[in-house]
Coordinates of C-alpha atoms and ligand atoms in Angstrom, one line a residue:
M1 CA -32.3 -17.0 2.0
K2 CA -32.1 -14.1 -0.4
I3 CA -32.1 -15.4 -4.0
G4 CA -31.9 -13.6 -7.3
I5 CA -33.5 -15.4 -10.3
V6 CA -32.5 -14.5 -13.8
C7 CA -34.6 -16.0 -16.6
Y8 CA -36.5 -15.4 -19.8
P9 CA -39.9 -14.0 -18.9
T10 CA -41.7 -15.6 -21.8
F11 CA -43.9 -18.7 -22.2
G12 CA -40.9 -21.0 -22.8
G13 CA -40.3 -23.8 -20.3
S14 CA -37.2 -22.4 -18.8
G15 CA -39.0 -19.2 -17.8
V16 CA -41.9 -21.2 -16.4
V17 CA -39.6 -23.4 -14.3
A18 CA -37.7 -20.4 -13.0
T19 CA -40.9 -18.6 -12.1
E20 CA -42.6 -21.5 -10.4
L21 CA -39.4 -22.2 -8.5
G22 CA -39.1 -18.6 -7.3
M23 CA -42.8 -18.4 -6.3
A24 CA -42.4 -21.7 -4.3
L25 CA -39.3 -20.4 -2.5
A26 CA -41.0 -17.1 -1.7
Q27 CA -44.0 -19.0 -0.3
R28 CA -41.7 -20.8 2.0
G29 CA -40.2 -17.6 3.5
N30 CA -37.3 -16.9 1.2
Q31 CA -36.8 -13.5 -0.4
V32 CA -36.8 -13.8 -4.2
H33 CA -35.8 -11.2 -6.7
F34 CA -36.6 -11.8 -10.4
I35 CA -34.2 -9.9 -12.7
T36 CA -35.2 -9.9 -16.3
Y37 CA -36.5 -7.6 -19.1
K38 CA -40.2 -8.1 -18.5
Q39 CA -42.4 -9.4 -15.8
P40 CA -42.4 -13.2 -16.2
V41 CA -45.7 -14.4 -17.6
R42 CA -46.5 -16.8 -14.8
L43 CA -45.3 -14.5 -12.0
D44 CA -47.9 -13.7 -9.3
L45 CA -46.4 -10.7 -7.5
I46 CA -48.8 -10.8 -4.6
S47 CA -46.3 -11.7 -1.9
S48 CA -44.0 -9.5 0.2
N49 CA -41.2 -12.0 -0.6
I50 CA -41.3 -11.5 -4.3
H51 CA -39.6 -8.6 -6.1
F52 CA -39.2 -7.8 -9.7
H53 CA -36.4 -5.8 -11.2
E54 CA -36.7 -4.8 -14.9
V55 CA -33.6 -4.7 -17.1
F56 CA -33.7 -1.7 -19.4
V57 CA -31.6 -1.4 -22.5
E58 CA -31.4 2.1 -23.9
E59 CA -31.7 2.6 -27.6
Y60 CA -28.6 4.3 -29.1
P61 CA -28.0 4.9 -32.8
L62 CA -24.6 3.4 -32.7
F63 CA -25.8 0.1 -31.5
H64 CA -26.7 -2.4 -34.2
F65 CA -27.4 -4.9 -31.4
Q66 CA -28.6 -3.8 -28.0
P67 CA -26.1 -4.7 -25.3
Y68 CA -28.5 -6.7 -23.1
E69 CA -25.8 -8.7 -21.3
L70 CA -24.2 -5.5 -20.1
A71 CA -27.4 -4.0 -18.8
L72 CA -28.3 -7.3 -17.2
S73 CA -24.9 -7.7 -15.4
S74 CA -25.1 -4.1 -14.2
K75 CA -28.7 -4.7 -12.9
I76 CA -27.5 -7.8 -11.1
V77 CA -24.7 -5.9 -9.4
E78 CA -27.1 -3.2 -8.3
V79 CA -29.7 -5.7 -6.9
V80 CA -27.2 -7.9 -5.2
E81 CA -25.7 -4.9 -3.4
L82 CA -29.0 -3.2 -2.5
Y83 CA -30.7 -6.3 -1.1
N84 CA -27.7 -8.3 0.1
L85 CA -28.5 -11.3 -2.1
E86 CA -26.7 -14.5 -1.3
I87 CA -27.4 -16.6 -4.4
L88 CA -27.9 -15.9 -8.0
H89 CA -29.8 -18.6 -9.8
V90 CA -29.7 -18.2 -13.6
H91 CA -31.8 -20.2 -15.9
Y92 CA -30.7 -20.9 -19.5
A93 CA -27.0 -20.3 -20.1
I94 CA -27.3 -17.8 -23.0
P95 CA -26.6 -15.0 -22.0
H96 CA -27.6 -15.4 -18.4
A97 CA -24.6 -17.5 -17.1
Y98 CA -22.2 -15.2 -18.9
A99 CA -23.9 -12.0 -17.5
A100 CA -23.8 -13.7 -14.0
Y101 CA -20.1 -14.3 -14.3
M102 CA -19.4 -10.7 -15.2
A103 CA -21.6 -9.5 -12.3
K104 CA -19.7 -11.9 -10.0
Q105 CA -16.4 -10.4 -11.0
M106 CA -17.6 -6.8 -10.5
L107 CA -19.0 -7.7 -7.1
K108 CA -15.7 -9.4 -6.2
E109 CA -14.0 -6.1 -6.6
K110 CA -16.4 -4.7 -4.0
G111 CA -15.6 -7.6 -1.6
I112 CA -18.9 -9.4 -2.3
D113 CA -18.8 -13.1 -3.1
I114 CA -22.1 -13.9 -4.8
K115 CA -22.7 -17.6 -5.5
V116 CA -23.9 -18.4 -9.0
V117 CA -26.1 -21.5 -9.7
T118 CA -26.6 -22.1 -13.4
T119 CA -29.5 -24.4 -14.6
L120 CA -29.2 -25.6 -18.2
H121 CA -32.5 -26.1 -19.9
G122 CA -32.0 -27.5 -23.4
T123 CA -31.3 -25.5 -26.5
D124 CA -28.8 -23.4 -24.6
I125 CA -26.7 -26.6 -24.9
T126 CA -28.0 -28.6 -27.8
L127 CA -29.2 -26.3 -30.7
V128 CA -27.8 -22.9 -29.9
G129 CA -25.2 -23.1 -27.2
S130 CA -22.9 -25.5 -28.9
H131 CA -22.8 -23.4 -32.1
P132 CA -19.2 -22.1 -32.7
N133 CA -20.6 -18.5 -32.4
Y134 CA -21.4 -19.1 -28.7
K135 CA -19.6 -22.3 -27.6
P136 CA -16.4 -20.7 -26.0
A137 CA -18.5 -18.2 -24.0
V138 CA -21.1 -20.8 -22.9
E139 CA -18.4 -23.3 -21.9
F140 CA -16.5 -20.7 -20.0
S141 CA -19.6 -19.5 -18.1
I142 CA -20.7 -23.1 -17.2
N143 CA -17.2 -23.9 -15.9
N144 CA -17.1 -20.7 -13.9
S145 CA -20.5 -21.2 -12.2
D146 CA -20.4 -22.3 -8.6
V147 CA -23.0 -25.0 -9.2
V148 CA -24.4 -26.4 -12.5
T149 CA -27.6 -28.3 -12.9
T150 CA -29.5 -29.8 -15.8
V151 CA -33.1 -30.7 -16.0
S152 CA -32.5 -34.3 -17.2
E153 CA -29.9 -37.0 -17.3
S154 CA -30.0 -36.7 -21.1
L155 CA -29.1 -33.0 -21.0
R156 CA -26.3 -33.7 -18.6
K157 CA -24.8 -36.2 -21.0
D158 CA -25.3 -33.8 -23.9
T159 CA -23.5 -31.1 -22.0
L160 CA -20.6 -33.3 -21.3
R161 CA -20.5 -34.5 -24.9
L162 CA -20.7 -31.1 -26.5
F163 CA -18.5 -29.1 -24.1
N164 CA -15.2 -29.5 -22.2
I165 CA -16.8 -29.3 -18.8
T166 CA -14.6 -29.3 -15.7
K167 CA -17.4 -29.1 -13.2
E168 CA -19.7 -31.6 -11.7
I169 CA -23.2 -31.4 -13.2
K170 CA -26.2 -32.3 -10.9
V171 CA -29.5 -33.4 -12.4
I172 CA -32.6 -31.8 -10.9
Y173 CA -35.7 -32.6 -12.8
N174 CA -38.5 -30.1 -13.7
F175 CA -41.5 -30.2 -11.4
I176 CA -45.2 -29.7 -11.1
D177 CA -47.0 -27.7 -8.4
F178 CA -50.0 -29.9 -7.9
E179 CA -51.8 -27.1 -6.0
K180 CA -52.3 -25.6 -9.4
Y181 CA -53.8 -28.9 -10.7
P182 CA -56.8 -29.4 -8.5
E183 CA -58.5 -32.8 -8.5
I184 CA -60.3 -32.9 -11.9
H185 CA -63.9 -33.9 -12.1
S186 CA -65.4 -34.4 -15.5
E187 CA -68.1 -31.8 -14.7
D188 CA -65.4 -29.2 -14.1
C189 CA -64.0 -29.8 -17.6
K190 CA -66.6 -28.4 -19.8
R191 CA -65.7 -30.7 -22.6
L192 CA -68.9 -30.2 -24.5
S193 CA -68.1 -26.6 -25.2
I194 CA -65.1 -27.9 -27.3
A195 CA -66.1 -31.2 -28.7
N196 CA -69.2 -33.4 -29.3
E197 CA -69.9 -36.2 -26.8
N198 CA -68.5 -38.8 -29.2
E199 CA -65.3 -36.9 -29.9
R200 CA -61.9 -37.3 -28.2
I201 CA -59.8 -34.2 -27.5
I202 CA -56.2 -34.1 -28.5
A203 CA -53.8 -31.3 -27.4
H204 CA -50.5 -29.8 -28.2
V205 CA -48.7 -27.0 -26.3
S206 CA -45.6 -25.3 -27.6
N207 CA -44.1 -22.2 -28.9
L208 CA -44.5 -23.6 -32.5
R209 CA -40.8 -23.4 -33.4
P210 CA -39.3 -25.8 -36.0
V211 CA -37.8 -28.0 -33.2
K212 CA -41.4 -28.8 -32.1
R213 CA -42.3 -30.2 -35.5
A214 CA -45.8 -28.8 -35.4
A215 CA -46.4 -30.2 -38.9
D216 CA -46.1 -33.7 -37.4
V217 CA -48.7 -32.7 -34.8
M218 CA -51.1 -31.9 -37.7
T219 CA -50.2 -35.1 -39.6
V220 CA -50.7 -37.3 -36.6
F221 CA -54.0 -35.7 -35.7
Y222 CA -55.1 -36.1 -39.4
K223 CA -54.4 -39.8 -39.2
I224 CA -56.1 -40.3 -35.8
Q225 CA -59.3 -38.4 -36.6
K226 CA -59.8 -40.5 -39.7
V227 CA -60.4 -43.4 -37.3
I228 CA -61.5 -41.8 -34.1
P229 CA -63.7 -38.6 -34.2
S230 CA -61.7 -36.0 -32.4
K231 CA -60.7 -32.3 -32.1
L232 CA -57.2 -30.8 -31.8
L233 CA -56.4 -28.0 -29.3
L234 CA -53.3 -26.1 -30.3
I235 CA -52.0 -24.0 -27.5
G236 CA -49.2 -21.5 -28.0
E237 CA -47.9 -19.1 -30.6
G238 CA -44.8 -19.2 -32.8
P239 CA -43.3 -19.0 -36.3
D240 CA -44.9 -22.2 -37.6
R241 CA -48.4 -21.2 -36.7
E242 CA -49.3 -20.0 -40.2
S243 CA -47.9 -22.9 -42.1
I244 CA -49.8 -25.5 -40.0
E245 CA -53.0 -23.5 -40.3
H246 CA -52.5 -23.9 -44.1
Q247 CA -51.7 -27.5 -43.7
A248 CA -54.9 -28.1 -41.7
K249 CA -56.9 -26.3 -44.5
E250 CA -55.2 -28.5 -47.2
L251 CA -56.0 -31.7 -45.2
G252 CA -59.6 -30.5 -44.9
I253 CA -59.5 -30.6 -41.1
L254 CA -59.4 -26.9 -40.2
D255 CA -62.9 -27.1 -38.6
K256 CA -61.5 -29.7 -36.2
V257 CA -58.6 -27.7 -35.0
L258 CA -58.8 -24.9 -32.4
F259 CA -55.9 -22.5 -32.3
L260 CA -56.0 -21.1 -28.8
G261 CA -52.8 -19.0 -28.7
N262 CA -50.7 -18.4 -25.6
S263 CA -52.4 -19.2 -22.4
N264 CA -51.7 -18.9 -18.7
E265 CA -54.3 -21.6 -18.0
V266 CA -52.6 -24.5 -19.7
N267 CA -53.6 -26.7 -16.8
K268 CA -57.3 -26.0 -17.2
L269 CA -57.1 -26.5 -21.0
L270 CA -55.3 -29.8 -20.5
C271 CA -58.0 -31.1 -18.3
Y272 CA -60.2 -31.3 -21.4
S273 CA -57.7 -33.5 -23.1
D274 CA -57.6 -37.2 -23.8
L275 CA -54.2 -37.3 -25.5
F276 CA -51.2 -35.0 -25.8
L277 CA -48.9 -34.9 -28.8
L278 CA -45.2 -33.9 -28.5
P279 CA -43.4 -35.0 -31.7
S280 CA -40.3 -32.8 -31.0
E281 CA -37.0 -33.1 -32.9
T282 CA -35.2 -32.7 -29.5
E283 CA -36.5 -32.0 -26.0
S284 CA -34.2 -31.9 -23.0
F285 CA -37.1 -32.8 -20.7
G286 CA -40.5 -31.9 -22.1
L287 CA -42.2 -29.9 -19.4
A288 CA -45.2 -29.6 -21.6
A289 CA -45.5 -33.4 -21.5
L290 CA -45.2 -33.4 -17.7
E291 CA -47.9 -30.7 -17.4
A292 CA -50.2 -32.8 -19.6
M293 CA -49.6 -35.9 -17.5
A294 CA -50.3 -33.9 -14.3
A295 CA -53.7 -33.2 -15.9
R296 CA -54.2 -36.9 -16.5
T297 CA -53.4 -36.8 -20.2
P298 CA -51.4 -39.7 -21.8
V299 CA -48.6 -38.6 -24.1
I300 CA -47.6 -39.5 -27.6
S301 CA -44.0 -38.2 -28.0
T302 CA -40.8 -38.9 -29.8
N303 CA -38.0 -40.7 -28.0
A304 CA -35.6 -37.7 -28.3
G305 CA -33.5 -36.3 -25.5
G306 CA -34.9 -36.5 -22.1
L307 CA -38.5 -37.5 -23.1
P308 CA -37.9 -41.2 -22.1
E309 CA -37.1 -40.0 -18.6
V310 CA -40.6 -38.5 -18.4
N311 CA -42.9 -40.5 -20.7
I312 CA -42.9 -44.3 -20.0
Q313 CA -43.4 -46.5 -23.1
G314 CA -46.7 -48.3 -22.9
V315 CA -47.5 -47.0 -19.4
T316 CA -48.0 -43.2 -19.6
G317 CA -48.1 -43.1 -23.4
F318 CA -45.8 -44.1 -26.2
L319 CA -42.6 -42.9 -27.8
S320 CA -41.6 -43.1 -31.5
N321 CA -38.7 -42.1 -33.6
V322 CA -38.6 -38.5 -34.7
G323 CA -40.8 -38.1 -37.8
D324 CA -42.5 -41.5 -37.5
T325 CA -46.1 -40.1 -37.7
D326 CA -47.5 -43.5 -38.7
D327 CA -46.3 -45.1 -35.4
M328 CA -47.5 -42.0 -33.4
A329 CA -51.0 -42.2 -35.0
K330 CA -51.2 -46.0 -34.5
N331 CA -50.3 -45.6 -30.8
G332 CA -52.7 -42.7 -30.3
I333 CA -55.5 -44.7 -31.8
Y334 CA -54.6 -47.7 -29.5
I335 CA -55.0 -45.4 -26.5
L336 CA -58.1 -43.7 -27.6
E337 CA -60.2 -46.5 -29.1
D338 CA -60.9 -48.2 -25.8
T339 CA -62.4 -46.2 -22.9
D340 CA -61.1 -48.5 -20.2
R341 CA -57.7 -48.5 -21.6
L342 CA -57.7 -44.7 -21.9
Q343 CA -58.7 -44.4 -18.3
Q344 CA -55.8 -46.6 -17.3
F345 CA -53.4 -44.5 -19.3
K346 CA -54.8 -41.4 -17.6
L347 CA -54.2 -42.8 -14.2
N348 CA -50.7 -44.0 -15.1
A349 CA -49.9 -40.5 -16.4
L350 CA -51.0 -38.8 -13.2
A351 CA -49.1 -41.3 -11.1
Q352 CA -45.9 -40.7 -13.1
A353 CA -46.3 -36.9 -12.9
K354 CA -46.6 -37.2 -9.1
R355 CA -43.0 -38.4 -9.0
F356 CA -42.1 -34.9 -10.3
S357 CA -44.0 -33.0 -7.7
L358 CA -42.8 -29.7 -6.3
E359 CA -42.5 -31.4 -2.9
N360 CA -40.1 -34.0 -4.3
V361 CA -38.0 -31.6 -6.4
L362 CA -37.8 -28.3 -4.4
P363 CA -35.6 -29.9 -1.6
K364 CA -33.0 -30.7 -4.2
Y365 CA -32.6 -27.0 -5.2
K366 CA -32.6 -26.0 -1.5
E367 CA -29.8 -28.5 -0.9
V368 CA -27.8 -27.0 -3.7
Y369 CA -28.2 -23.5 -2.3
K370 CA -27.2 -24.7 1.2
E371 CA -24.2 -26.5 -0.1
V372 CA -23.0 -23.5 -2.0
L373 CA -23.5 -21.2 1.0
V374 CA -21.7 -23.5 3.3
D375 CA -18.7 -23.6 0.9
C376 CA -18.5 -19.8 1.1
C377 CA -18.4 -19.1 4.9
Ligands
LIG1 O1 -34.5 -24.8 -25.1 C1 -35.6 -24.4 -25.4 O2 -36.3 -24.7 -26.3 C2 -36.1 -23.4 -24.5 C3 -36.5 -23.9 -23.2 C4 -37.5 -23.0 -22.8 O3 -37.1 -21.9 -22.2 O4 -38.6 -23.2 -23.2 O5 -37.0 -25.3 -23.3 C5 -36.2 -26.2 -22.7 O6 -36.4 -26.1 -21.3 C6 -37.6 -26.7 -20.8 C7 -37.7 -26.5 -19.3 O7 -36.6 -27.0 -18.7 C8 -37.7 -28.2 -21.2 O8 -38.8 -28.8 -20.6 C9 -37.7 -28.3 -22.7 O9 -37.7 -29.7 -23.0 C10 -36.5 -27.6 -23.3 N1 -36.6 -27.6 -24.7 C11 -35.8 -28.2 -25.6 O10 -34.9 -28.9 -25.2 C12 -36.1 -28.1 -27.0

């Protein structure tokens, strides 16, 4: 198949899922074309099946806002025609589904029927997409996609609740490519370069936006380390970085927190970890939690959105109400205080993550592509 993938190229989960999906499809003999404004961070271009097409937006003094959607839909038209693409898979509705619709109409005029698959990821529906500024355009572009998927059952329900949707929505969960998570042996994880032998390692990965409630990460860690000697690894960059650095200083724990910035090696960093914290306000799926579990790390999360579909209460970790840092700390201590119990949670986390393996999930996307192509010819 010849597939165009439109996504955000940044460290966010939707870009990660799109990139991993594209690379897996390419590895299995499909021709994959990434169309976005920058090379996606996790994209490994070393394959004759992977192509990258950069979308340029010219600066012009008249433009207060650069017309990215226009440049994107023009680039889509160009690439579809040049390479005879059959499917366009757009990740994150804003503005990708809208640009795809425009491209589809332009191509129709040229006698080309490109099929558009839209995957909704989270805030494109919940926080941003349903805002009155965007809602009509988001609703329109979802309803005019050939196939719509969401990354969890919870996001499917949110989409139906917040929009007037006339299409069927299929749930296809996010996935893990376990080839990138080799069997972890304790000697590979140079724990001692990060923490003392008696310390547990706790991790958080996010783009530190308000929705991630990074201040809660710090509060929960503060409460845990009072009982269990530990270090906190903070992976990712974002607007709340500075405020939580100050919070750590005020709490007197700055020397126990390592700010590691954005990383392409989250899997390796997670293999050092004993516990993962994800106290988000909302999370359609929580890919970061799944990545932690794939690295055998139990998860303390909220029970928001799709997190209960990933993290199983009392098995792979615990779920608390948003903001209930006492409960999160109590559960974290429960897991960490007993080595045998911690080992059991680690094994459970890995077993649950395996349900979301690439091998289990990729066929579902392939089915969608085949269905949509059969419909067309
Ligand atoms: O919606 C966002 O916050 C952005 C998006 C992204 O690009 O990072 O994250 C969402 O998509 C991920 C991949 O499907 C999910 O794992 C995240 O849970 C989801 N984020 C939210 O719902 C807040």
